[in-house]
mmCIF file of C-alpha atoms and ligand atoms in Angstrom:
data_model
loop_
_atom_site.group_PDB
_atom_site.id
_atom_site.type_symbol
_atom_site.label_atom_id
_atom_site.label_comp_id
_atom_site.label_asym_id
_atom_site.label_seq_id
_atom_site.Cartn_x
_atom_site.Cartn_y
_atom_site.Cartn_z
ATOM 1 C CA MET A 8 1.391 12.146 -8.160
ATOM 2 C CA ARG A 9 1.918 13.033 -11.894
ATOM 3 C CA LEU A 10 -0.422 11.714 -13.846
ATOM 4 C CA GLY A 11 -0.044 12.653 -17.484
ATOM 5 C CA GLY A 12 1.784 15.746 -16.403
ATOM 6 C CA VAL A 13 -0.633 16.503 -14.329
ATOM 7 C CA TRP A 14 -0.938 16.499 -10.221
ATOM 8 C CA ARG A 15 -3.899 14.998 -8.876
ATOM 9 C CA ARG A 16 -4.397 12.274 -5.921
ATOM 10 C CA SER A 17 -5.588 8.361 -6.109
ATOM 11 C CA ILE A 18 -8.920 10.011 -3.953
ATOM 12 C CA ASP A 19 -10.518 13.372 -4.429
ATOM 13 C CA GLU A 20 -13.777 14.657 -3.505
ATOM 14 C CA ARG A 21 -16.063 16.131 -5.640
ATOM 15 C CA ASP A 22 -18.433 18.822 -5.706
ATOM 16 C CA ASP A 23 -21.446 16.026 -5.399
ATOM 17 C CA GLY A 24 -19.965 14.485 -2.761
ATOM 18 C CA SER A 25 -18.886 11.291 -4.230
ATOM 19 C CA VAL A 26 -14.941 10.419 -4.262
ATOM 20 C CA ARG A 27 -13.413 10.317 -7.379
ATOM 21 C CA VAL A 28 -10.984 7.183 -7.917
ATOM 22 C CA LEU A 29 -8.675 5.789 -10.544
ATOM 23 C CA ASP A 30 -9.852 1.759 -11.405
ATOM 24 C CA GLN A 31 -6.820 -0.243 -10.739
ATOM 25 C CA THR A 32 -8.153 -3.426 -12.659
ATOM 26 C CA LYS A 33 -7.793 -1.302 -15.476
ATOM 27 C CA LEU A 34 -4.613 0.334 -15.478
ATOM 28 C CA PRO A 35 -1.689 -0.333 -16.669
ATOM 29 C CA PHE A 36 -3.566 0.464 -20.324
ATOM 30 C CA ASP A 37 -6.968 2.369 -19.390
ATOM 31 C CA VAL A 38 -6.702 5.119 -17.093
ATOM 32 C CA VAL A 39 -10.177 5.600 -15.910
ATOM 33 C CA ASP A 40 -11.561 7.404 -13.257
ATOM 34 C CA LEU A 41 -14.234 5.741 -10.944
ATOM 35 C CA PHE A 42 -16.822 7.531 -8.549
ATOM 36 C CA LEU A 43 -17.976 5.985 -5.489
ATOM 37 C CA ALA A 44 -20.750 7.585 -3.832
ATOM 38 C CA SER A 45 -22.485 4.821 -1.070
ATOM 39 C CA GLU A 46 -21.284 2.092 1.102
ATOM 40 C CA GLU A 47 -21.748 -0.281 -1.137
ATOM 41 C CA ASP A 48 -19.585 1.516 -3.824
ATOM 42 C CA CYS A 49 -16.887 1.791 -1.439
ATOM 43 C CA ALA A 50 -17.011 -2.147 -0.566
ATOM 44 C CA ARG A 51 -17.397 -3.430 -3.910
ATOM 45 C CA ALA A 52 -14.001 -1.021 -4.841
ATOM 46 C CA ILE A 53 -12.140 -2.512 -2.046
ATOM 47 C CA ARG A 54 -13.401 -5.666 -2.390
ATOM 48 C CA THR A 55 -12.576 -6.427 -6.387
ATOM 49 C CA MET A 56 -9.282 -4.387 -6.062
ATOM 50 C CA GLU A 57 -10.818 -1.160 -8.025
ATOM 51 C CA VAL A 58 -8.638 0.293 -4.911
ATOM 52 C CA ARG A 59 -6.347 -1.799 -3.449
ATOM 53 C CA GLY A 60 -3.114 -0.640 -1.119
ATOM 54 C CA ALA A 61 -2.836 -0.629 2.805
ATOM 55 C CA PRO A 62 -3.383 3.038 3.101
ATOM 56 C CA LEU A 63 -5.984 4.183 0.060
ATOM 57 C CA ILE A 64 -8.453 1.208 1.473
ATOM 58 C CA GLY A 65 -7.910 2.754 4.858
ATOM 59 C CA VAL A 66 -9.493 6.147 2.989
ATOM 60 C CA VAL A 67 -11.978 4.577 0.986
ATOM 61 C CA GLY A 68 -13.193 2.142 4.226
ATOM 62 C CA ALA A 69 -13.646 5.814 6.023
ATOM 63 C CA TYR A 70 -15.710 7.476 3.120
ATOM 64 C CA GLY A 71 -17.663 4.313 3.119
ATOM 65 C CA LEU A 72 -18.877 5.244 6.428
ATOM 66 C CA VAL A 73 -19.334 8.523 5.548
ATOM 67 C CA PHE A 74 -21.480 7.366 2.806
ATOM 68 C CA ALA A 75 -23.333 5.018 5.031
ATOM 69 C CA LEU A 76 -24.160 7.402 7.854
ATOM 70 C CA GLU A 77 -25.369 10.036 5.258
ATOM 71 C CA ARG A 78 -28.252 7.288 4.515
ATOM 72 C CA ASP A 79 -28.916 6.212 8.186
ATOM 73 C CA ALA A 80 -26.825 7.871 11.187
ATOM 74 C CA SER A 81 -28.611 5.489 13.139
ATOM 75 C CA ASP A 82 -26.144 3.265 15.742
ATOM 76 C CA ALA A 83 -27.437 0.300 14.108
ATOM 77 C CA ASN A 84 -26.344 1.556 11.051
ATOM 78 C CA LEU A 85 -22.862 2.765 12.387
ATOM 79 C CA GLU A 86 -22.385 -0.668 13.513
ATOM 80 C CA GLY A 87 -23.660 -2.641 10.527
ATOM 81 C CA ALA A 88 -21.760 -0.693 7.911
ATOM 82 C CA PHE A 89 -18.426 -0.794 10.053
ATOM 83 C CA GLY A 90 -18.983 -4.574 10.221
ATOM 84 C CA ARG A 91 -19.577 -4.796 6.386
ATOM 85 C CA LEU A 92 -16.928 -2.700 5.298
ATOM 86 C CA PHE A 93 -14.067 -4.052 8.197
ATOM 87 C CA GLU A 94 -14.222 -7.765 6.461
ATOM 88 C CA THR A 95 -13.738 -6.592 2.901
ATOM 89 C CA ARG A 96 -10.081 -6.867 3.332
ATOM 90 C CA PRO A 97 -8.662 -8.813 6.572
ATOM 91 C CA THR A 98 -4.225 -8.325 6.073
ATOM 92 C CA ALA A 99 -3.848 -4.209 5.726
ATOM 93 C CA VAL A 100 -4.626 -3.206 9.379
ATOM 94 C CA ASN A 101 -4.834 0.446 8.344
ATOM 95 C CA LEU A 102 -8.585 -0.614 6.543
ATOM 96 C CA GLY A 103 -9.586 -1.586 10.550
ATOM 97 C CA TRP A 104 -7.580 1.537 11.945
ATOM 98 C CA ALA A 105 -9.334 4.058 10.058
ATOM 99 C CA LEU A 106 -12.871 2.295 10.357
ATOM 100 C CA GLU A 107 -12.247 2.858 14.353
ATOM 101 C CA ALA A 108 -10.551 6.027 14.109
ATOM 102 C CA MET A 109 -14.426 6.900 12.277
ATOM 103 C CA ARG A 110 -16.015 5.230 14.604
ATOM 104 C CA HIS A 111 -14.596 6.626 18.213
ATOM 105 C CA HIS A 112 -15.071 10.263 16.704
ATOM 106 C CA VAL A 113 -18.771 9.491 15.582
ATOM 107 C CA ALA A 114 -20.128 7.287 17.992
ATOM 108 C CA PRO A 115 -20.485 9.639 21.055
ATOM 109 C CA LEU A 116 -22.774 12.261 18.803
ATOM 110 C CA ALA A 117 -25.993 12.951 18.365
ATOM 111 C CA PRO A 118 -26.818 11.158 15.170
ATOM 112 C CA HIS A 119 -27.806 13.708 13.372
ATOM 113 C CA ALA A 120 -24.509 15.616 13.860
ATOM 114 C CA ARG A 121 -22.740 12.245 12.580
ATOM 115 C CA ALA A 122 -22.402 12.266 9.026
ATOM 116 C CA ALA A 123 -20.687 15.744 8.730
ATOM 117 C CA ALA A 124 -18.481 14.837 11.161
ATOM 118 C CA ALA A 125 -17.604 12.089 9.716
ATOM 119 C CA ARG A 126 -16.741 13.621 6.612
ATOM 120 C CA LEU A 127 -14.406 16.156 7.869
ATOM 121 C CA LEU A 128 -12.523 13.187 9.867
ATOM 122 C CA ALA A 129 -12.459 11.242 5.737
ATOM 123 C CA ARG A 130 -11.071 14.401 4.500
ATOM 124 C CA ARG A 131 -8.482 14.762 7.306
ATOM 125 C CA ILE A 132 -7.430 11.284 7.507
ATOM 126 C CA ALA A 133 -7.206 11.335 3.580
ATOM 127 C CA ASP A 134 -5.036 14.913 3.718
ATOM 128 C CA GLU A 135 -2.689 13.071 6.329
ATOM 129 C CA ASP A 136 -1.869 9.930 4.524
ATOM 130 C CA ALA A 137 -0.675 12.712 2.006
ATOM 131 C CA ALA A 138 1.487 14.375 4.523
ATOM 132 C CA ASN A 139 2.718 11.386 6.058
ATOM 133 C CA CYS A 140 4.051 9.642 3.042
ATOM 134 C CA GLU A 141 5.982 12.952 1.940
ATOM 135 C CA ALA A 142 7.574 12.583 4.829
ATOM 136 C CA ILE A 143 8.269 9.050 4.789
ATOM 137 C CA GLY A 144 10.031 10.024 1.457
ATOM 138 C CA ARG A 145 12.127 12.411 3.098
ATOM 139 C CA ALA A 146 13.477 10.476 5.700
ATOM 140 C CA GLY A 147 14.114 7.652 2.933
ATOM 141 C CA LEU A 148 15.987 10.148 0.916
ATOM 142 C CA GLU A 149 18.766 10.401 3.153
ATOM 143 C CA VAL A 150 19.284 6.418 3.554
ATOM 144 C CA PHE A 151 19.277 6.784 -0.624
ATOM 145 C CA ARG A 152 21.782 9.383 -0.152
ATOM 146 C CA ALA A 153 23.662 7.484 2.558
ATOM 147 C CA ILE A 154 23.844 4.602 -0.135
ATOM 148 C CA HIS A 155 25.038 6.318 -3.195
ATOM 149 C CA ALA A 156 27.440 8.185 -1.073
ATOM 150 C CA ALA A 157 29.376 4.910 -0.362
ATOM 151 C CA LYS A 158 28.812 3.900 -3.738
ATOM 152 C CA GLY A 159 30.766 7.099 -5.020
ATOM 153 C CA GLY A 160 27.710 9.254 -5.304
ATOM 154 C CA GLY A 161 27.854 11.590 -8.248
ATOM 155 C CA ALA A 162 27.209 9.936 -11.427
ATOM 156 C CA ALA A 163 27.333 5.647 -9.874
ATOM 157 C CA THR A 164 23.424 4.882 -10.276
ATOM 158 C CA LEU A 165 21.591 3.857 -7.221
ATOM 159 C CA HIS A 166 19.910 0.936 -8.317
ATOM 160 C CA VAL A 167 16.623 -0.276 -6.058
ATOM 161 C CA LEU A 168 14.563 -3.610 -6.329
ATOM 162 C CA THR A 169 10.911 -3.006 -4.823
ATOM 163 C CA HIS A 170 8.008 -5.407 -4.579
ATOM 164 C CA CYS A 171 4.294 -5.382 -4.782
ATOM 165 C CA ASN A 172 3.158 -1.661 -5.574
ATOM 166 C CA ALA A 173 3.651 0.845 -2.745
ATOM 167 C CA GLY A 174 3.516 4.464 -4.924
ATOM 168 C CA TRP A 175 0.825 7.058 -4.946
ATOM 169 C CA LEU A 176 -1.688 4.737 -6.202
ATOM 170 C CA ALA A 177 -1.794 2.836 -2.915
ATOM 171 C CA THR A 178 -2.037 5.758 -1.019
ATOM 172 C CA VAL A 179 -3.507 9.273 -1.297
ATOM 173 C CA ASP A 180 -0.258 10.825 -2.488
ATOM 174 C CA TRP A 181 3.403 10.430 -3.431
ATOM 175 C CA GLY A 182 3.299 6.862 -2.175
ATOM 176 C CA THR A 183 5.452 4.702 0.999
ATOM 177 C CA ALA A 184 8.111 2.533 -0.424
ATOM 178 C CA LEU A 185 8.055 4.759 -4.127
ATOM 179 C CA ALA A 186 8.274 8.014 -2.143
ATOM 180 C CA PRO A 187 11.825 8.056 -1.462
ATOM 181 C CA ILE A 188 12.436 7.302 -4.919
ATOM 182 C CA TYR A 189 10.281 10.038 -6.320
ATOM 183 C CA LEU A 190 12.397 12.180 -4.446
ATOM 184 C CA ALA A 191 15.455 10.629 -4.690
ATOM 185 C CA HIS A 192 15.201 11.441 -8.686
ATOM 186 C CA ASP A 193 13.945 14.807 -8.277
ATOM 187 C CA ALA A 194 16.844 15.348 -6.556
ATOM 188 C CA GLY A 195 19.145 14.481 -9.217
ATOM 189 C CA ILE A 196 20.343 11.251 -7.815
ATOM 190 C CA PRO A 197 20.503 8.711 -10.488
ATOM 191 C CA VAL A 198 18.278 6.538 -9.518
ATOM 192 C CA HIS A 199 16.967 2.563 -11.514
ATOM 193 C CA VAL A 200 14.544 0.141 -10.395
ATOM 194 C CA TRP A 201 13.807 -3.467 -10.465
ATOM 195 C CA VAL A 202 10.369 -3.693 -10.651
ATOM 196 C CA ASP A 203 9.184 -7.014 -9.645
ATOM 197 C CA GLU A 204 6.530 -8.067 -11.310
ATOM 198 C CA THR A 205 4.344 -9.384 -8.302
ATOM 199 C CA ARG A 206 2.219 -12.903 -8.865
ATOM 200 C CA PRO A 207 -0.389 -13.268 -9.417
ATOM 201 C CA ARG A 208 -2.121 -9.832 -9.590
ATOM 202 C CA SER A 209 1.352 -7.925 -11.431
ATOM 203 C CA GLN A 210 1.004 -5.158 -9.018
ATOM 204 C CA GLY A 211 4.373 -4.519 -10.685
ATOM 205 C CA LEU A 212 2.803 -2.832 -13.682
ATOM 206 C CA LEU A 213 1.255 -0.442 -11.263
ATOM 207 C CA THR A 214 4.827 0.625 -10.005
ATOM 208 C CA ALA A 215 5.953 0.337 -13.793
ATOM 209 C CA PHE A 216 3.252 2.845 -14.442
ATOM 210 C CA GLU A 217 3.786 5.173 -11.830
ATOM 211 C CA LEU A 218 7.172 5.797 -12.574
ATOM 212 C CA ARG A 219 7.220 5.455 -15.771
ATOM 213 C CA SER A 220 4.745 8.612 -15.129
ATOM 214 C CA HIS A 221 7.077 10.707 -12.928
ATOM 215 C CA GLY A 222 10.391 9.766 -15.546
ATOM 216 C CA VAL A 223 11.887 7.443 -13.310
ATOM 217 C CA PRO A 224 14.170 4.815 -15.247
ATOM 218 C CA CYS A 225 13.208 1.268 -14.471
ATOM 219 C CA THR A 226 13.426 -2.808 -15.459
ATOM 220 C CA TYR A 227 10.683 -4.610 -14.655
ATOM 221 C CA VAL A 228 11.802 -8.339 -13.771
ATOM 222 C CA ALA A 229 9.900 -11.730 -13.185
ATOM 223 C CA ASP A 230 9.624 -12.254 -9.407
ATOM 224 C CA ASN A 231 12.037 -14.954 -9.610
ATOM 225 C CA ALA A 232 14.878 -12.702 -11.224
ATOM 226 C CA GLY A 233 15.420 -10.654 -7.586
ATOM 227 C CA GLY A 234 17.876 -13.403 -5.954
ATOM 228 C CA HIS A 235 20.209 -13.585 -9.008
ATOM 229 C CA LEU A 236 20.095 -9.529 -9.421
ATOM 230 C CA MET A 237 21.108 -9.406 -5.655
ATOM 231 C CA GLN A 238 24.022 -11.722 -6.104
ATOM 232 C CA HIS A 239 25.660 -10.489 -9.123
ATOM 233 C CA GLY A 240 25.780 -6.670 -7.027
ATOM 234 C CA GLU A 241 23.297 -4.955 -9.407
ATOM 235 C CA VAL A 242 21.310 -3.909 -6.276
ATOM 236 C CA ASP A 243 21.741 -1.301 -4.021
ATOM 237 C CA VAL A 244 18.969 -1.114 -1.573
ATOM 238 C CA CYS A 245 14.949 -3.039 -1.418
ATOM 239 C CA ILE A 246 12.367 -0.846 -0.594
ATOM 240 C CA VAL A 247 8.660 -2.224 -0.014
ATOM 241 C CA GLY A 248 5.957 -1.316 1.383
ATOM 242 C CA CYS A 249 3.572 -2.985 4.006
ATOM 243 C CA ASP A 250 0.641 -4.212 5.064
ATOM 244 C CA ARG A 251 0.842 -4.588 8.903
ATOM 245 C CA VAL A 252 3.567 -4.201 11.177
ATOM 246 C CA THR A 253 4.073 -6.158 14.489
ATOM 247 C CA ARG A 254 5.557 -4.684 18.340
ATOM 248 C CA SER A 255 8.463 -7.221 17.340
ATOM 249 C CA GLY A 256 9.266 -5.368 13.797
ATOM 250 C CA ASP A 257 8.268 -8.379 11.831
ATOM 251 C CA ALA A 258 6.424 -6.729 8.445
ATOM 252 C CA CYS A 259 3.519 -8.420 6.618
ATOM 253 C CA ASN A 260 3.277 -7.654 2.792
ATOM 254 C CA LYS A 261 2.810 -8.863 -0.499
ATOM 255 C CA ILE A 262 3.360 -12.586 -0.694
ATOM 256 C CA GLY A 263 7.061 -12.783 -2.606
ATOM 257 C CA THR A 264 8.218 -10.220 0.440
ATOM 258 C CA TYR A 265 9.759 -12.877 2.415
ATOM 259 C CA LEU A 266 11.758 -14.623 -0.550
ATOM 260 C CA LYS A 267 13.286 -10.738 -1.064
ATOM 261 C CA ALA A 268 14.509 -10.233 2.057
ATOM 262 C CA LEU A 269 16.135 -13.278 2.187
ATOM 263 C CA ALA A 270 17.855 -12.715 -0.689
ATOM 264 C CA ALA A 271 18.802 -9.645 0.730
ATOM 265 C CA ARG A 272 20.389 -11.182 3.874
ATOM 266 C CA ALA A 273 22.371 -13.519 1.960
ATOM 267 C CA HIS A 274 24.127 -10.723 -0.455
ATOM 268 C CA GLY A 275 24.365 -7.771 1.966
ATOM 269 C CA VAL A 276 21.698 -5.504 0.672
ATOM 270 C CA PRO A 277 19.760 -3.521 2.942
ATOM 271 C CA PHE A 278 16.166 -4.661 3.064
ATOM 272 C CA TYR A 279 14.244 -1.380 4.128
ATOM 273 C CA VAL A 280 10.430 -1.574 4.362
ATOM 274 C CA ALA A 281 8.366 1.762 4.382
ATOM 275 C CA MET A 282 5.406 2.275 6.502
ATOM 276 C CA PRO A 283 3.446 5.205 8.176
ATOM 277 C CA TRP A 284 2.137 4.413 12.021
ATOM 278 C CA SER A 285 -1.164 3.614 10.821
ATOM 279 C CA THR A 286 0.232 0.562 9.158
ATOM 280 C CA PHE A 287 1.737 -0.326 12.674
ATOM 281 C CA ASP A 288 -0.520 -2.886 15.045
ATOM 282 C CA GLY A 289 0.225 -2.525 18.647
ATOM 283 C CA ARG A 290 -1.838 -4.966 19.622
ATOM 284 C CA LEU A 291 0.566 -8.021 17.754
ATOM 285 C CA VAL A 292 3.683 -9.278 18.266
ATOM 286 C CA ASP A 293 4.403 -12.293 16.537
ATOM 287 C CA GLY A 294 3.609 -11.586 13.209
ATOM 288 C CA VAL A 295 3.907 -15.096 11.431
ATOM 289 C CA ARG A 296 1.702 -16.223 13.850
ATOM 290 C CA GLU A 297 -0.893 -13.594 14.430
ATOM 291 C CA VAL A 298 -1.100 -11.979 10.748
ATOM 292 C CA PRO A 299 -4.455 -12.798 9.170
ATOM 293 C CA ILE A 300 -3.537 -13.538 5.865
ATOM 294 C CA GLU A 301 -5.872 -13.172 3.150
ATOM 295 C CA ASP A 302 -6.644 -16.254 1.207
ATOM 296 C CA ARG A 303 -7.836 -15.252 -2.240
ATOM 297 C CA ASN A 304 -9.796 -16.818 -5.298
ATOM 298 C CA GLY A 305 -6.986 -19.550 -7.261
ATOM 299 C CA ASP A 306 -8.389 -17.560 -10.760
ATOM 300 C CA GLU A 307 -6.114 -15.159 -9.617
ATOM 301 C CA VAL A 308 -3.374 -17.761 -10.442
ATOM 302 C CA ARG A 309 -5.920 -19.689 -13.173
ATOM 303 C CA LEU A 310 -5.515 -16.907 -15.604
ATOM 304 C CA VAL A 311 -3.903 -13.632 -16.607
ATOM 305 C CA THR A 312 -5.392 -10.252 -17.703
ATOM 306 C CA GLY A 313 -3.642 -8.125 -20.227
ATOM 307 C CA LEU A 314 -3.951 -6.962 -23.841
ATOM 308 C CA SER A 315 -5.037 -8.900 -27.270
ATOM 309 C CA ALA A 316 -3.667 -8.726 -30.172
ATOM 310 C CA ALA A 317 -6.521 -6.161 -31.406
ATOM 311 C CA GLY A 318 -5.482 -4.228 -28.279
ATOM 312 C CA THR A 319 -8.867 -5.076 -26.490
ATOM 313 C CA SER A 320 -8.548 -6.119 -22.528
ATOM 314 C CA ALA A 321 -8.444 -10.142 -22.269
ATOM 315 C CA SER A 322 -8.054 -13.073 -19.871
ATOM 316 C CA VAL A 323 -6.027 -15.874 -21.063
ATOM 317 C CA ARG A 324 -6.205 -19.165 -19.084
ATOM 318 C CA LEU A 325 -3.255 -20.759 -17.552
ATOM 319 C CA LEU A 326 -4.621 -24.084 -15.772
ATOM 320 C CA PRO A 327 -7.754 -25.668 -16.546
ATOM 321 C CA PRO A 328 -10.753 -24.614 -13.283
ATOM 322 C CA GLU A 329 -10.121 -28.133 -12.095
ATOM 323 C CA GLN A 330 -6.212 -27.898 -10.635
ATOM 324 C CA PRO A 331 -5.959 -26.822 -7.428
ATOM 325 C CA VAL A 332 -4.487 -23.797 -6.420
ATOM 326 C CA ARG A 333 -3.394 -22.257 -3.006
ATOM 327 C CA ASN A 334 -3.243 -18.289 -3.390
ATOM 328 C CA PRO A 335 -2.244 -16.911 -0.185
ATOM 329 C CA ALA A 336 -2.037 -12.713 -0.786
ATOM 330 C CA PHE A 337 0.476 -11.470 1.811
ATOM 331 C CA ASP A 338 3.338 -12.870 3.596
ATOM 332 C CA VAL A 339 5.360 -12.080 7.046
ATOM 333 C CA THR A 340 9.235 -11.099 6.850
ATOM 334 C CA PRO A 341 10.320 -11.242 10.751
ATOM 335 C CA ALA A 342 12.099 -8.468 12.050
ATOM 336 C CA ALA A 343 15.594 -9.884 11.809
ATOM 337 C CA TYR A 344 15.565 -9.099 7.900
ATOM 338 C CA VAL A 345 14.175 -6.090 8.303
ATOM 339 C CA THR A 346 17.179 -2.935 7.820
ATOM 340 C CA GLY A 347 14.811 -0.311 9.182
ATOM 341 C CA PHE A 348 11.900 0.995 8.788
ATOM 342 C CA VAL A 349 11.214 4.517 6.756
ATOM 343 C CA THR A 350 8.024 6.004 8.471
ATOM 344 C CA GLU A 351 6.920 10.030 8.681
ATOM 345 C CA ARG A 352 8.590 9.891 11.876
ATOM 346 C CA GLY A 353 12.415 8.635 10.890
ATOM 347 C CA VAL A 354 13.932 5.783 10.829
ATOM 348 C CA PHE A 355 13.799 3.121 13.020
ATOM 349 C CA ALA A 356 15.287 -0.224 13.797
ATOM 350 C CA PRO A 357 12.799 -2.632 14.398
ATOM 351 C CA ALA A 358 14.319 -3.206 18.426
ATOM 352 C CA GLU A 359 13.499 1.348 18.566
ATOM 353 C CA LEU A 360 9.876 0.465 16.996
ATOM 354 C CA GLU A 361 7.543 -0.297 20.725
ATOM 355 C CA GLU A 362 9.146 2.038 22.089
ATOM 356 C CA ALA A 363 8.874 4.813 19.517
ATOM 357 C CA TRP A 364 4.956 3.735 19.688
ATOM 358 C CA ARG A 365 4.678 3.919 23.248
ATOM 359 C CA ALA A 366 6.389 7.645 23.182
ATOM 360 C CA MET A 367 3.456 8.496 20.502
ATOM 361 C CA ALA A 368 0.918 7.221 23.158
ATOM 362 C CA LYS A 369 1.928 8.829 25.665
ATOM 363 C CA GLY A 370 2.091 11.931 23.387
ATOM 364 C CA ALA A 371 5.875 12.825 23.993
ATOM 365 C CA GLY A 372 6.644 12.520 20.585
ATOM 366 C CA VAL A 373 9.273 10.387 18.660
HETATM 367 O O1 MRU B 11 -3.255 -6.719 -2.143
HETATM 368 P P1 MRU B 11 -2.614 -5.559 -2.309
HETATM 369 O O2 MRU B 11 -2.036 -4.722 -4.154
HETATM 370 O O3 MRU B 11 -4.053 -4.342 -1.905
HETATM 371 O O4 MRU B 11 -1.046 -5.230 -1.817
HETATM 372 C C1 MRU B 11 -0.962 -3.845 -1.185
HETATM 373 C C2 MRU B 11 0.547 -4.241 -1.249
HETATM 374 O O5 MRU B 11 1.109 -5.663 -0.378
HETATM 375 C C3 MRU B 11 1.147 -2.867 -0.956
HETATM 376 O O6 MRU B 11 3.008 -2.962 -0.949
HETATM 377 C C4 MRU B 11 0.999 -2.388 0.726
HETATM 378 O O7 MRU B 11 -0.218 -2.394 0.914
HETATM 379 C C5 MRU B 11 2.211 -1.069 1.045
HETATM 380 S S1 MRU B 11 0.889 0.171 0.028
HETATM 381 C C6 MRU B 11 1.459 1.801 0.501
#
């Protein structure tokens, strides 16, 4: 990722063994590093959304387990830490996926060997996430090239709409939905991004921050604007990230994604979901009924945080505390509304996902 002209990752290891992440609750106005050095630090960072985004919380969860085992590598602590970290955020499957991979790897080892093995695996999960996201970028770039060519190519602007933040902040590097955008921009395709605000937590602020850092032209829009823009031919393609995808191709992502998919279908706009395979949950079929949807604190809706006139961070109340609020954090877009899944192994129609997954499980590759 490009931040202040310098390349860095969203998470990296320090010499003292701790990991450095960006405190996403301070962005976009303050770029503040956070150092995580214990299971508790990692659990708090995930729960409070200092770190967020499905792939990144998987990696932070893995390091949480490393720190737990460095303190106490007993079976009891392995199970205890697994459970405590697992319950920090329920919807994104990447957290459970990473924790299960870690447990599977270290549980058969003698306790004295567990912490070192866990650290090596956490590093590998992080490295693979960065490589997978770059590969998603390359696969998505070909999708964008085709849509741009169909528009006449050359100087024609490719207008992309995205929801939430599925960029490098949400992963170890590159991002999922934003990776093809970065590569398209770098390849000289005149790309412009409509950035959905994504209330209540406004992750669109993070997306706009990322795109500005990379020099990609973008325009911030209120969540309700997408349908209007599509109706007027101002969106060529939608691409979003995801937190869990079922065998049938139902895609769970940040609340509001489903409405954009409905509008895209109504106006013939292709709707792509970018996904590392660590986000695929082969145990589930019916996303609407089976994916656990995180219900978050109503104060995320009642309050907004930003800069005061004095330039300091401030929270402003929109609603009195007694106002009942419902705050589901995710929704499910049924497979029928998804044009394709952009993965590190290529682009798949929803109906092709299960077979691809089975082939991978057999080690046959895709
Ligand atoms: O609640 P968040 O901000 O963690 O939700 C994140 C999203 O919904 C992202 O779009 C998703 O995790 C994809 S991340 C590459």
